[in-house]
Backbone as a printed PyTorch tensor [residue, N CA C, xyz], in Angstrom:
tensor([[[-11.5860, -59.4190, -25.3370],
         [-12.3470, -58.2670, -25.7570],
         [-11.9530, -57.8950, -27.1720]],

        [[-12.4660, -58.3310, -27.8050],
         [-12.1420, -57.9170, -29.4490],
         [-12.9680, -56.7370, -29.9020]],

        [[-12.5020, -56.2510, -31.1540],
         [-12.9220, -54.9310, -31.6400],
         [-12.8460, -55.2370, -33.2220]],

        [[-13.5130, -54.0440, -34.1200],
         [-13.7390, -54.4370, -35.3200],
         [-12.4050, -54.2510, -36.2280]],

        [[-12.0020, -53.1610, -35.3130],
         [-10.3250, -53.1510, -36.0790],
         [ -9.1810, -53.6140, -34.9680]],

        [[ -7.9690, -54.4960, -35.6560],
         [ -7.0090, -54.8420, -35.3270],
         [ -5.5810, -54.3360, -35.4370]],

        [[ -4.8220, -53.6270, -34.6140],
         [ -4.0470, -53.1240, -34.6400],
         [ -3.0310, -54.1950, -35.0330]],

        [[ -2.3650, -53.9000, -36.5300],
         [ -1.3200, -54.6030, -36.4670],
         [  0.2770, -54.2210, -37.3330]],

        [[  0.3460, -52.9120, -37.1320],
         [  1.6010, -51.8880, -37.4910],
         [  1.5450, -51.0450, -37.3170]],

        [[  2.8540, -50.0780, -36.4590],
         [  3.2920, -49.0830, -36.8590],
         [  3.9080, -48.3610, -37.4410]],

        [[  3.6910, -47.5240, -38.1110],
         [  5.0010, -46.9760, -38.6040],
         [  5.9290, -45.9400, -38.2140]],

        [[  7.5330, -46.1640, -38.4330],
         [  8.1990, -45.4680, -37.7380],
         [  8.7650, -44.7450, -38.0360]],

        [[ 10.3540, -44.1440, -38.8110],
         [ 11.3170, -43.4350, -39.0260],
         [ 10.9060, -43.6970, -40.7520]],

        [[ 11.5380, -42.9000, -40.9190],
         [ 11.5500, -42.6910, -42.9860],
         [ 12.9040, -43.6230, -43.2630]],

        [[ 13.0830, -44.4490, -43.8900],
         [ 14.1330, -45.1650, -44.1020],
         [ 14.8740, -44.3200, -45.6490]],

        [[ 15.3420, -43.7400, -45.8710],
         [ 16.2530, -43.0670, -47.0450],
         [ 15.5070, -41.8750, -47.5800]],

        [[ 15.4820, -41.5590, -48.8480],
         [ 15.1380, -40.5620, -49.4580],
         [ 13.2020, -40.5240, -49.9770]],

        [[ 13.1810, -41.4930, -50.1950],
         [ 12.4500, -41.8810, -51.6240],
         [ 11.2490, -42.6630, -51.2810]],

        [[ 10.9500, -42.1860, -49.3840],
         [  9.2230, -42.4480, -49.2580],
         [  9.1470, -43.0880, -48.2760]],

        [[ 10.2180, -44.3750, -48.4410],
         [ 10.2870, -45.7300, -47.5930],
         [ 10.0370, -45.4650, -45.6860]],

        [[  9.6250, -46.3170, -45.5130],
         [  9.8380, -45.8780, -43.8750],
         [  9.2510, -47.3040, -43.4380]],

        [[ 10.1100, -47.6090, -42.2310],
         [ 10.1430, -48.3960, -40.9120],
         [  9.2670, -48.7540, -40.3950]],

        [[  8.5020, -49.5470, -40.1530],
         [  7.2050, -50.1890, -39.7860],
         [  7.1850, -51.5420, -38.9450]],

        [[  7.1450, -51.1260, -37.9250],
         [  7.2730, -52.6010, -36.8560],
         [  5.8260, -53.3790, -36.5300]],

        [[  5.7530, -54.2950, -37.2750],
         [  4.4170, -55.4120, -37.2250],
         [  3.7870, -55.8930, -35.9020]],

        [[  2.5980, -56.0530, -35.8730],
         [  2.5820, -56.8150, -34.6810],
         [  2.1650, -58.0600, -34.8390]],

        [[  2.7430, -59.3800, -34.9550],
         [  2.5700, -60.4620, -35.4420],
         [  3.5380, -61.2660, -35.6630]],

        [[  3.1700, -62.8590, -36.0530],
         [  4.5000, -63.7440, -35.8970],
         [  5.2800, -63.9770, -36.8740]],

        [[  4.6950, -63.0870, -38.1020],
         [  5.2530, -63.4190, -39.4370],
         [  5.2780, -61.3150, -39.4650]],

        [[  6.6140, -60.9780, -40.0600],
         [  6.6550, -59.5030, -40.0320],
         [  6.1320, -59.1100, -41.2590]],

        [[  5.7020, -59.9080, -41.9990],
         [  5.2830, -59.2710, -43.2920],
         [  3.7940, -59.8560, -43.5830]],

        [[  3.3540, -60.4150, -42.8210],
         [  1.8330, -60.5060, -42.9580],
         [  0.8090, -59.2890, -42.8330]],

        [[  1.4930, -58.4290, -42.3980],
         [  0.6330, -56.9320, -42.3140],
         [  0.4270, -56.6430, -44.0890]],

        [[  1.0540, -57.2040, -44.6580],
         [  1.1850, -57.2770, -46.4190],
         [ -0.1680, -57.6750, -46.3780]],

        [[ -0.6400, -58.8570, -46.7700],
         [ -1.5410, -59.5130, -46.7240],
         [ -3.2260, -59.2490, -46.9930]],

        [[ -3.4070, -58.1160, -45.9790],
         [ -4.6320, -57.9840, -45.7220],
         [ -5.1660, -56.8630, -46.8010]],

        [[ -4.5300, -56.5620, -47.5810],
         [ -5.1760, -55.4510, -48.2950],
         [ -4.6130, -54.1140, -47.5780]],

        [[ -5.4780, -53.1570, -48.4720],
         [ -5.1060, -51.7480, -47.9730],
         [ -5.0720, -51.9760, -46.3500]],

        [[ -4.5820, -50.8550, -45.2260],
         [ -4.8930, -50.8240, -43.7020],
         [ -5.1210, -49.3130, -43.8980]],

        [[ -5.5050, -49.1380, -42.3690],
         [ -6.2630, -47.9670, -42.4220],
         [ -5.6400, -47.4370, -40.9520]],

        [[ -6.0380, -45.9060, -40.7200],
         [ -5.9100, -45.7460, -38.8980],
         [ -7.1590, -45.9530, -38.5980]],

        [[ -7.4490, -46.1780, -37.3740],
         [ -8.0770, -46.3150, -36.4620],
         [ -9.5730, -46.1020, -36.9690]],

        [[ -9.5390, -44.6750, -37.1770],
         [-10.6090, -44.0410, -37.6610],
         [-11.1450, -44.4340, -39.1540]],

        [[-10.6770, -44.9620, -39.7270],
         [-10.9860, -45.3230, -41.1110],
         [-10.7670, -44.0620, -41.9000]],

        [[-10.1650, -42.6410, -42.0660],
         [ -9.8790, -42.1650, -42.8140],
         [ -8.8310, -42.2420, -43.5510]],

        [[ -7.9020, -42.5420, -43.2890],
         [ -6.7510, -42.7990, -44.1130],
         [ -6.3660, -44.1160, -44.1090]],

        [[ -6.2490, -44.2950, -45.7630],
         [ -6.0200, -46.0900, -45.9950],
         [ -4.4490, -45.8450, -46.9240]],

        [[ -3.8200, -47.3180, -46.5120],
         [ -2.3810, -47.5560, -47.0110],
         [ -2.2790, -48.5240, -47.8210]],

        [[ -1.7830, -48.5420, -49.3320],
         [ -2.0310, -49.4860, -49.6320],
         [  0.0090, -50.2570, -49.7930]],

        [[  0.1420, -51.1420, -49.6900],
         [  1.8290, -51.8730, -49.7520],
         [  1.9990, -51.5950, -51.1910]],

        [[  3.0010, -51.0880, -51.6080],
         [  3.5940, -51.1000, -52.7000],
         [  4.6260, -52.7240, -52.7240]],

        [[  5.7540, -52.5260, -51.7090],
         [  6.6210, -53.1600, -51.4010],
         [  7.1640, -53.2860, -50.1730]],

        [[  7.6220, -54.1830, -49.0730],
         [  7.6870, -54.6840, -47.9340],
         [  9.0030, -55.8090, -47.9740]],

        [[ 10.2580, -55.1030, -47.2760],
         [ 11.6270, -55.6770, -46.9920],
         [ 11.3880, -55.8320, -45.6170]],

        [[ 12.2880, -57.4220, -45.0700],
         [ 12.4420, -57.3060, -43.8350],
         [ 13.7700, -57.0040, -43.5030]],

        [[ 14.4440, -56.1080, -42.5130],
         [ 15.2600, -55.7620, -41.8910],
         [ 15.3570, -55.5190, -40.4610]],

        [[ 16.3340, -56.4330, -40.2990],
         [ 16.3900, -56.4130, -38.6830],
         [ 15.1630, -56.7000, -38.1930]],

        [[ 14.6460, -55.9860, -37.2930],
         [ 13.7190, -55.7550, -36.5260],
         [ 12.3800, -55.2610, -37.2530]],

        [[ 12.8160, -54.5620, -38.1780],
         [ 11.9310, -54.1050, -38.6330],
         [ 11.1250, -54.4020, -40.2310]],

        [[ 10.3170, -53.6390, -40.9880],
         [ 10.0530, -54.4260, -42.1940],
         [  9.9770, -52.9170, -43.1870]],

        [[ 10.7670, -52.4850, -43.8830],
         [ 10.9430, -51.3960, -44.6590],
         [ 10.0850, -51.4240, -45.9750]],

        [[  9.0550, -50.2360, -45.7740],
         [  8.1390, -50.2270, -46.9820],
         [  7.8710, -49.2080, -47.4910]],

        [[  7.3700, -49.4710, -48.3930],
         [  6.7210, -48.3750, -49.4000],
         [  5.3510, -48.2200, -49.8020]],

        [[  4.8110, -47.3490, -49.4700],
         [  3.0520, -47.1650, -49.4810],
         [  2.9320, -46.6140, -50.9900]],

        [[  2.0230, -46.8320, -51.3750],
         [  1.5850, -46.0360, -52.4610],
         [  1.1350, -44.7900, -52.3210]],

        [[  1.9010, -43.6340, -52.9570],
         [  1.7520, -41.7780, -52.8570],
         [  2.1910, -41.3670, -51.4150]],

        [[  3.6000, -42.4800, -51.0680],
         [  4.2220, -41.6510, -50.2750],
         [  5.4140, -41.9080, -50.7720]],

        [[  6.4460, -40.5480, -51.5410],
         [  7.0060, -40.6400, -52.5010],
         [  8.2970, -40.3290, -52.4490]],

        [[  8.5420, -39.2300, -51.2850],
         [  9.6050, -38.6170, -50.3210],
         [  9.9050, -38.8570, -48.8900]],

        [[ 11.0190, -38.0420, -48.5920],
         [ 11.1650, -38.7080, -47.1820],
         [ 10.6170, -37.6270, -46.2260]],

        [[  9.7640, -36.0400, -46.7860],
         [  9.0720, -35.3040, -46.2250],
         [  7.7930, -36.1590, -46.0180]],

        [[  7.0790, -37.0350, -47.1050],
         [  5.9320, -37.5300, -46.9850],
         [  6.4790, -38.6630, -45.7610]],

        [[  7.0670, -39.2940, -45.8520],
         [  7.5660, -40.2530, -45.0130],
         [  7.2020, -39.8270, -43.0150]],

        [[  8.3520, -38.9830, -42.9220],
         [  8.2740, -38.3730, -41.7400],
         [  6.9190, -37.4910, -41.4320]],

        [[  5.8730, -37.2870, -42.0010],
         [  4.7570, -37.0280, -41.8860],
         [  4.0820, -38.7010, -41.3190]],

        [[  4.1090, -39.1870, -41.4200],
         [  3.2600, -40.8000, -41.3580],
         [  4.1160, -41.4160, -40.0060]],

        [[  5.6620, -40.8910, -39.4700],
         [  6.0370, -41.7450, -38.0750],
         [  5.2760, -41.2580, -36.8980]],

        [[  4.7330, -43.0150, -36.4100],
         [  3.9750, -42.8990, -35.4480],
         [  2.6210, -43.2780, -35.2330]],

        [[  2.1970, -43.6030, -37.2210],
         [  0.9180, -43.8010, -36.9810],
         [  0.5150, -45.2170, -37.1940]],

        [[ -0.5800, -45.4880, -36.5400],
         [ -0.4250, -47.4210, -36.2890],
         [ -1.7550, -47.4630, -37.5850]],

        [[ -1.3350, -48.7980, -37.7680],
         [ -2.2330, -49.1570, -38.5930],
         [ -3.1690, -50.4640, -38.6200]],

        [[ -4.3770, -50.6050, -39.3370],
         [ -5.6880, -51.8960, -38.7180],
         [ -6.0180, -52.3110, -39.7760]],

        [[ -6.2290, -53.6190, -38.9820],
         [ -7.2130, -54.5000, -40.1820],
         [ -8.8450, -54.5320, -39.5310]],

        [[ -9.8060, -54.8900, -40.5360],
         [-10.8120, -54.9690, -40.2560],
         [-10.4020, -56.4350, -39.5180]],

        [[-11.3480, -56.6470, -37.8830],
         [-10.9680, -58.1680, -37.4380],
         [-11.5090, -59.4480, -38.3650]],

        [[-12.5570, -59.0080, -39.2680],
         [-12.9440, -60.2090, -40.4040],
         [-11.5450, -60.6160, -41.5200]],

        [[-10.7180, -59.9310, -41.5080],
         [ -9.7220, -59.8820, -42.5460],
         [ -8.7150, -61.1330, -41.7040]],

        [[ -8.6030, -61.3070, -40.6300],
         [ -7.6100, -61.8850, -40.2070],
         [ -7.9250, -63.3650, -39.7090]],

        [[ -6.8920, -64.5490, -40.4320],
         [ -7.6750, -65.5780, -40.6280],
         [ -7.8250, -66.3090, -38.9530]],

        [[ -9.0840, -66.8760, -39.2220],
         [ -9.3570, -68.0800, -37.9580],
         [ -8.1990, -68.5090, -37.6320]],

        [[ -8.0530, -69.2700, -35.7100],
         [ -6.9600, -69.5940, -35.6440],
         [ -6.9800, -71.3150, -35.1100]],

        [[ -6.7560, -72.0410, -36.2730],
         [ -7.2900, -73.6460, -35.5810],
         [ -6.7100, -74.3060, -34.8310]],

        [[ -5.8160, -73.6910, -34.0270],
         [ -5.6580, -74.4150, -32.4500],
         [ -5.8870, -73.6890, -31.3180]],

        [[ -6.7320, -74.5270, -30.3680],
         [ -7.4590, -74.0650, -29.2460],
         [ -6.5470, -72.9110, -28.5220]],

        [[ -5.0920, -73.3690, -28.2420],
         [ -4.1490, -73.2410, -27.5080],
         [ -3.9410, -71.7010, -28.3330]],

        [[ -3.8750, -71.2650, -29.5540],
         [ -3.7240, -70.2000, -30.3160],
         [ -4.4430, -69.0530, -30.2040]],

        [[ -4.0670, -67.8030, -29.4740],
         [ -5.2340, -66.6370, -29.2910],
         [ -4.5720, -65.4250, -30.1110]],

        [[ -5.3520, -64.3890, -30.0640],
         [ -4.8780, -62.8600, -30.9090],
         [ -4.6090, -62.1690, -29.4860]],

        [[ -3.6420, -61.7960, -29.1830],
         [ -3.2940, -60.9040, -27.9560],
         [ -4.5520, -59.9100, -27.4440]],

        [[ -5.2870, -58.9710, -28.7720],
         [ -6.2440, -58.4520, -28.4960],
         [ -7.5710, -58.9470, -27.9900]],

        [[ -8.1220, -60.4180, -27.8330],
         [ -8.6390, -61.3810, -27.4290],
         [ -8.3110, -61.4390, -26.0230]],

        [[ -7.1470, -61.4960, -25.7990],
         [ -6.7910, -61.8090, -24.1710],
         [ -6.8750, -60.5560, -23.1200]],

        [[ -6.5680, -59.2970, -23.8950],
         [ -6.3690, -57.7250, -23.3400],
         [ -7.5960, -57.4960, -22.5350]],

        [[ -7.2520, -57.5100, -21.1710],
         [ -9.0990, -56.6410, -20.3840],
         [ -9.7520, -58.1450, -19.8400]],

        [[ -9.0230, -59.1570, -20.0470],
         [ -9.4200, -60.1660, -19.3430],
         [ -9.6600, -60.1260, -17.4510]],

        [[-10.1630, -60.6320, -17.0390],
         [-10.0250, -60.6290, -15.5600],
         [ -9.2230, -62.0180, -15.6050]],

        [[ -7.7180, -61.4480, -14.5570],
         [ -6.9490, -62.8690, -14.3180],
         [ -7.3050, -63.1870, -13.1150]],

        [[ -7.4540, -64.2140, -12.4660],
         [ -8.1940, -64.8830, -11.4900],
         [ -7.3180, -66.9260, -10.7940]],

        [[ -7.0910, -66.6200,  -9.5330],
         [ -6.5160, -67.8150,  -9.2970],
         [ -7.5460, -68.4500,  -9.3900]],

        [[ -6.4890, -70.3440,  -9.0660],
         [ -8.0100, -71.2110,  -9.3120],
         [ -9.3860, -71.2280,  -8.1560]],

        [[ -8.5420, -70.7960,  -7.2060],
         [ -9.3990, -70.4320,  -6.1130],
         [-10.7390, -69.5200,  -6.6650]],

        [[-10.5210, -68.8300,  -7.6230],
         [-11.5610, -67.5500,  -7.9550],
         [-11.0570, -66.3470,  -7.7090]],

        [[-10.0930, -65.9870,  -6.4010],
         [ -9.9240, -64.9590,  -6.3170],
         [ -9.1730, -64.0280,  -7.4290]],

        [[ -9.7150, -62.6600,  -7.6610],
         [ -9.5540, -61.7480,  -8.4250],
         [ -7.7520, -61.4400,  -8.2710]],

        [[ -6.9810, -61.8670,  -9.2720],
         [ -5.7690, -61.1560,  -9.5440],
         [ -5.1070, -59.8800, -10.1250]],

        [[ -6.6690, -59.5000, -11.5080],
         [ -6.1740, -58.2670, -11.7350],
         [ -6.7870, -58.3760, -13.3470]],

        [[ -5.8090, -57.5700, -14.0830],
         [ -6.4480, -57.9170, -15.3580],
         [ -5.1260, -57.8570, -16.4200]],

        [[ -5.6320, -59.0060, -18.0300],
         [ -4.2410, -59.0150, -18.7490],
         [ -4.7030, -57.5040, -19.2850]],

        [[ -2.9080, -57.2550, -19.0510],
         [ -2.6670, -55.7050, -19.6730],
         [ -1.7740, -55.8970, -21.2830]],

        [[ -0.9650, -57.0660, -21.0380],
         [ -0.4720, -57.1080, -22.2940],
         [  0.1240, -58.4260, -22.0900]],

        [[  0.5730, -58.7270, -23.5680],
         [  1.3270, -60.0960, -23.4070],
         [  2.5970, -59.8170, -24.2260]],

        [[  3.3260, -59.1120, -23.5490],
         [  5.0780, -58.7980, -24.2660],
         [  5.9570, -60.2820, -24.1090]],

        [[  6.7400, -60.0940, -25.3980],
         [  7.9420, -61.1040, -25.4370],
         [  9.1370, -60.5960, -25.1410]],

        [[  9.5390, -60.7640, -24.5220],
         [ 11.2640, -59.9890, -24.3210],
         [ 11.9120, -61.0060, -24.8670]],

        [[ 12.1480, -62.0730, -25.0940],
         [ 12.8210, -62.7360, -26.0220],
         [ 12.7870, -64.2290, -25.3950]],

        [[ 12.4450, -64.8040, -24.4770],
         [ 12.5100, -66.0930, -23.1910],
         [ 11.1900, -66.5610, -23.9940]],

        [[ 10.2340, -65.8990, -24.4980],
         [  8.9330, -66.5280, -24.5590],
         [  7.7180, -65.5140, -24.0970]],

        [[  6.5620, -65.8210, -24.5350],
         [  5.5510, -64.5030, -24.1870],
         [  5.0030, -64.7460, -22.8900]],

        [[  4.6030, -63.3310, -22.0880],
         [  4.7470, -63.5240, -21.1130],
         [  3.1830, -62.8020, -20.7130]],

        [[  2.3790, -62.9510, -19.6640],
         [  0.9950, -62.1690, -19.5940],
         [  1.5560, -61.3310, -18.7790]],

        [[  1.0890, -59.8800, -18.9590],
         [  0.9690, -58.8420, -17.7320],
         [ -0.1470, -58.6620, -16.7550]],

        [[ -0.1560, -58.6330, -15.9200],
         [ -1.7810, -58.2840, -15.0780],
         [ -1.3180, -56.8790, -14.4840]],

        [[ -2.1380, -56.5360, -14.2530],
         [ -2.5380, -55.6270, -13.4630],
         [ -3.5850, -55.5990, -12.6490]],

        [[ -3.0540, -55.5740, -11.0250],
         [ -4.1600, -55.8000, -10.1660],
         [ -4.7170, -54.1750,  -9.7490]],

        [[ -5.8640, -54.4530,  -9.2310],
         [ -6.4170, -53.1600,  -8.8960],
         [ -6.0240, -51.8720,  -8.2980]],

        [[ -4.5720, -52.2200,  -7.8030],
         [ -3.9530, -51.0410,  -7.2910],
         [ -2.2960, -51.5880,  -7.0500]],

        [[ -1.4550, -51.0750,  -7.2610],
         [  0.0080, -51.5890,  -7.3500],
         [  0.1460, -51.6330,  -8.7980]],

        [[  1.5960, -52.0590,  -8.8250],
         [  2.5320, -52.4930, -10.0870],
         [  2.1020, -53.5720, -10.5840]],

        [[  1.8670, -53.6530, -12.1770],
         [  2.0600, -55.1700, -12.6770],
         [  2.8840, -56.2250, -12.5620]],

        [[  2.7570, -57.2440, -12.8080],
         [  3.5570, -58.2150, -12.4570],
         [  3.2070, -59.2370, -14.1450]],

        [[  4.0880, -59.9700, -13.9390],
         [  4.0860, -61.3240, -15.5540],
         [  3.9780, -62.5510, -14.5430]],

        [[  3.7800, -63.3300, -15.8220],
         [  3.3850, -64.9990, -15.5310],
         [  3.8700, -65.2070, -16.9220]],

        [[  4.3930, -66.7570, -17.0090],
         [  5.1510, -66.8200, -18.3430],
         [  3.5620, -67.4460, -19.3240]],

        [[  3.2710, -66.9740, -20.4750],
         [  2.1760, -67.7920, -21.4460],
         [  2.4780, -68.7680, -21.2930]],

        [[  1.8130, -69.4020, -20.2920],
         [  2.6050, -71.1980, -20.7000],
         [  1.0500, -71.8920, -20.0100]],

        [[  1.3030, -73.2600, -20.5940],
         [ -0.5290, -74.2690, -19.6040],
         [ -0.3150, -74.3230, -18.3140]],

        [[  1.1320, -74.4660, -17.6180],
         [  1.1990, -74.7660, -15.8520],
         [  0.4890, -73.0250, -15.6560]],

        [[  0.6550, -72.1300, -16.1310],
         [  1.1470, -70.5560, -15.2660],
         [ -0.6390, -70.4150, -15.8620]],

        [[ -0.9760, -70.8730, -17.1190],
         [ -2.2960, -70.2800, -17.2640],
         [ -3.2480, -71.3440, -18.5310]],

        [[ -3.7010, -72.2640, -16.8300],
         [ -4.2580, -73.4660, -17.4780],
         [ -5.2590, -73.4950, -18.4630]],

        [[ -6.1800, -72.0690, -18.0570],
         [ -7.9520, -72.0050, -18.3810],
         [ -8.3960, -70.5860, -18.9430]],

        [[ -8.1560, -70.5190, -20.3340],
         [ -8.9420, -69.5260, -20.9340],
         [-10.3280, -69.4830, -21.0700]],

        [[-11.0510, -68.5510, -20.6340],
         [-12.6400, -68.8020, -21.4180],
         [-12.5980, -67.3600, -21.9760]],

        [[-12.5820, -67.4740, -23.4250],
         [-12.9210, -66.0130, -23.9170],
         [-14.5320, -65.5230, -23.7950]],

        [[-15.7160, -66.5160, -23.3000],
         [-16.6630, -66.4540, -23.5170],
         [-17.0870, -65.0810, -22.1450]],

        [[-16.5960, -65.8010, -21.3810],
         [-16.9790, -65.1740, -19.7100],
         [-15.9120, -64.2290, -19.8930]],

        [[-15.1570, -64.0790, -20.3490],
         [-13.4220, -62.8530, -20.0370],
         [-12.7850, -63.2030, -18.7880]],

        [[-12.4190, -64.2820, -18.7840],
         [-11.8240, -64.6640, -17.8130],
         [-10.4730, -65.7850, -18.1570]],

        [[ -9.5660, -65.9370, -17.3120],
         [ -8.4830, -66.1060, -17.5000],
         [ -8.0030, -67.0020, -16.3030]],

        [[ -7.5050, -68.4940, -15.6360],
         [ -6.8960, -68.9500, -14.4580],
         [ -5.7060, -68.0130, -14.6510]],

        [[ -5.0730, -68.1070, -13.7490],
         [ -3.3770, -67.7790, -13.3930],
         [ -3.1620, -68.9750, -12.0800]],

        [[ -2.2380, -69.3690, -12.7300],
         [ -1.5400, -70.0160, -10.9660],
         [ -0.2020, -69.5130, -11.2070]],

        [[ -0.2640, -68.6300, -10.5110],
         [  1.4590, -67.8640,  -9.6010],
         [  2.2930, -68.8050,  -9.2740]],

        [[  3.3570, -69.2720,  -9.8790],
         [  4.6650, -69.7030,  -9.5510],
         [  4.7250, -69.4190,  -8.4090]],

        [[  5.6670, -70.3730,  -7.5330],
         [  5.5460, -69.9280,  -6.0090],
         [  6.8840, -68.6000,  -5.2360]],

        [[  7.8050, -68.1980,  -6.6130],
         [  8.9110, -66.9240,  -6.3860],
         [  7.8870, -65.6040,  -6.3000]],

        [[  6.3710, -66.0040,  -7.1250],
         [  5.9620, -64.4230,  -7.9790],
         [  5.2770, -63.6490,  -6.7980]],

        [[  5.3160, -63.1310,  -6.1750],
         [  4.4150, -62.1750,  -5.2140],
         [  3.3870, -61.1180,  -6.0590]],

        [[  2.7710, -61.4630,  -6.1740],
         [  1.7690, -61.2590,  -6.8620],
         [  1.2380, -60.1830,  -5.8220]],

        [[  0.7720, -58.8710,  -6.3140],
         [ -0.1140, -57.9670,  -5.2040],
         [ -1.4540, -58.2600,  -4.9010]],

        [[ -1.7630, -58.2110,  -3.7460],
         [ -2.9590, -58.4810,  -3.5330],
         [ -4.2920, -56.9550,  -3.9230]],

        [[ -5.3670, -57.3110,  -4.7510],
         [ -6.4190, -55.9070,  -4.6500],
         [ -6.3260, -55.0690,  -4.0780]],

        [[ -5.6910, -53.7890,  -4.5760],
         [ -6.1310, -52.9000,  -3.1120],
         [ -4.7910, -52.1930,  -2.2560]],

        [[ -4.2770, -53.4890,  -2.2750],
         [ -2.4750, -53.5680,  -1.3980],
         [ -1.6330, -51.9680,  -2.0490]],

        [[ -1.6480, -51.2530,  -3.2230],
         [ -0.6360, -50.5530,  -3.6400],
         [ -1.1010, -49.6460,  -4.5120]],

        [[ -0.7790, -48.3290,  -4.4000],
         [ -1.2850, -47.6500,  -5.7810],
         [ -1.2660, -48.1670,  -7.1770]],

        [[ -1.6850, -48.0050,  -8.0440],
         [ -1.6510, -48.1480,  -9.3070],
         [ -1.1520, -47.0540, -10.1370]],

        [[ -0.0900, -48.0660, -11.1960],
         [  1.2310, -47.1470, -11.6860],
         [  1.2930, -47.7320, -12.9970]],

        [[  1.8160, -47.4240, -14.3350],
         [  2.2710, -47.8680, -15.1580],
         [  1.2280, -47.7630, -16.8810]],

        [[  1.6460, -47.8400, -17.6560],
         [  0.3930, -47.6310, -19.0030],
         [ -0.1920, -48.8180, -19.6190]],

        [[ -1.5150, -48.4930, -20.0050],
         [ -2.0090, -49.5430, -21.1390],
         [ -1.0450, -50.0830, -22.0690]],

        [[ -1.0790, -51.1540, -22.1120],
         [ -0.4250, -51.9610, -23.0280],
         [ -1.3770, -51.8150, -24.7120]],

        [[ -0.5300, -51.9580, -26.1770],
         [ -1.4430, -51.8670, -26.7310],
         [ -1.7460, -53.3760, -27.4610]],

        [[ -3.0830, -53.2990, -27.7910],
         [ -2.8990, -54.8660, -28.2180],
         [ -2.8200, -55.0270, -29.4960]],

        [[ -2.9810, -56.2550, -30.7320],
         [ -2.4130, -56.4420, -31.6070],
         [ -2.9610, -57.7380, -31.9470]],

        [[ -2.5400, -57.5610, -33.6880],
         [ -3.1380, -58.9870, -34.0390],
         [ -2.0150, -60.1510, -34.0350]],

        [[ -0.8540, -59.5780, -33.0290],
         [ -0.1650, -61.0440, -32.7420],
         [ -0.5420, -61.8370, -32.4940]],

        [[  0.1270, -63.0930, -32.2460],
         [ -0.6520, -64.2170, -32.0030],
         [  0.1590, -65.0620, -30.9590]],

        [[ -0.5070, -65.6600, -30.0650],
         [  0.5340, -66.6130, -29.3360],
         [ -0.1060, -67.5790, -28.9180]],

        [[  0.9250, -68.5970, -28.7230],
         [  0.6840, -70.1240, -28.3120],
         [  1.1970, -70.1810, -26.9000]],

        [[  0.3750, -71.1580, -26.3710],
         [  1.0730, -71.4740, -25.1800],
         [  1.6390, -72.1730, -25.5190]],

        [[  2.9270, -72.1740, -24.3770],
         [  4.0190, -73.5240, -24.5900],
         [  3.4810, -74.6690, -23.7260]]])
């Protein structure tokens, strides 16, 4: 399910005096949020343009243009930032998707039956992993990989899963439904 804008930073804490602030990317390169030109929120009213972009740690420490202090700074933690989806280049291997592409999918065994839907595809650090969420209960993961999730069709929104045989997977229906939207992003991932 794609959209015209792509979420692909937030920004976080004011890093020192003098404007800078903390900005965690969503993507495989932390400083490609550079790249695209000005970004904007959501809404298209407010646009950012990079002055300058350090990576640290985790994070990528920058400087916007006419944000000059660390009052202007701490005004701006929290707010995510987009690319138009034309800005962000094609991806030439099949195996290669934008997380926001996969988000709202229906996951589905090979059988057909309905598993649920991808909610997100987080990395905890092992490798990226799909979330579903079935129609009622807790989410559950499957690792991004070709055995766990042979058959993308972005055309139909649909997704195989074959469940490892440890994963108890909830069945439709089986459990309340608990837990938040995942958000998506112009990361990118490969299956292994």
């Amino acid at each position: 399910m794609s959209s015209d804008r792509i979420l692909i930073a937030r920004i976080g804490a004011p890093h020192g005096v003098r404007g800078e602030v903390r900005v965690k990317p969503y993507g495989d390169d932390p400083l490609s949020f550079t790249d695209y030109g000005p970004l904007e929120t959501l809404d298209g009213k407010r646009r950012f343009e990079v002055i300058s972009a350090r990576v640290q740690k985790s994070v990528v420490v920058t400087r916007f243009k006419g944000v000059d202090d660390r009052n202007a700074a701490e005004a701006l933690n929290g707010l995510d930032l987009y690319v138009e989806r034309d800005a962000l280049p094609e991806l030439d291997d099949e195996d290669e998707f934008y997380h926001t592409d996969l988000l709202g999918l229906e996951a589905a065994a090979p059988s057909g039956e309905r598993l649920g839907e991808i909610v997100a595809l987080p990395d905890f650090g092992a490798g990226t992993l799909v979330e579903i969420r079935p129609g009622a209960g807790p989410t559950f993961y499957v690792a991004f990989t070709r055995e766990c999730v042979p058959k993308i069709d972005l055309e139909n929104g649909r997704v195989v899963v074959i469940l490892p045989e440890e994963t108890e997977s909830p069945k439709e229906g089986e459990a309340e439904a608990d837990g938040d939207q995942a958000e998506g992003g112009a990361e990118g991932s490969e299956r292994a």
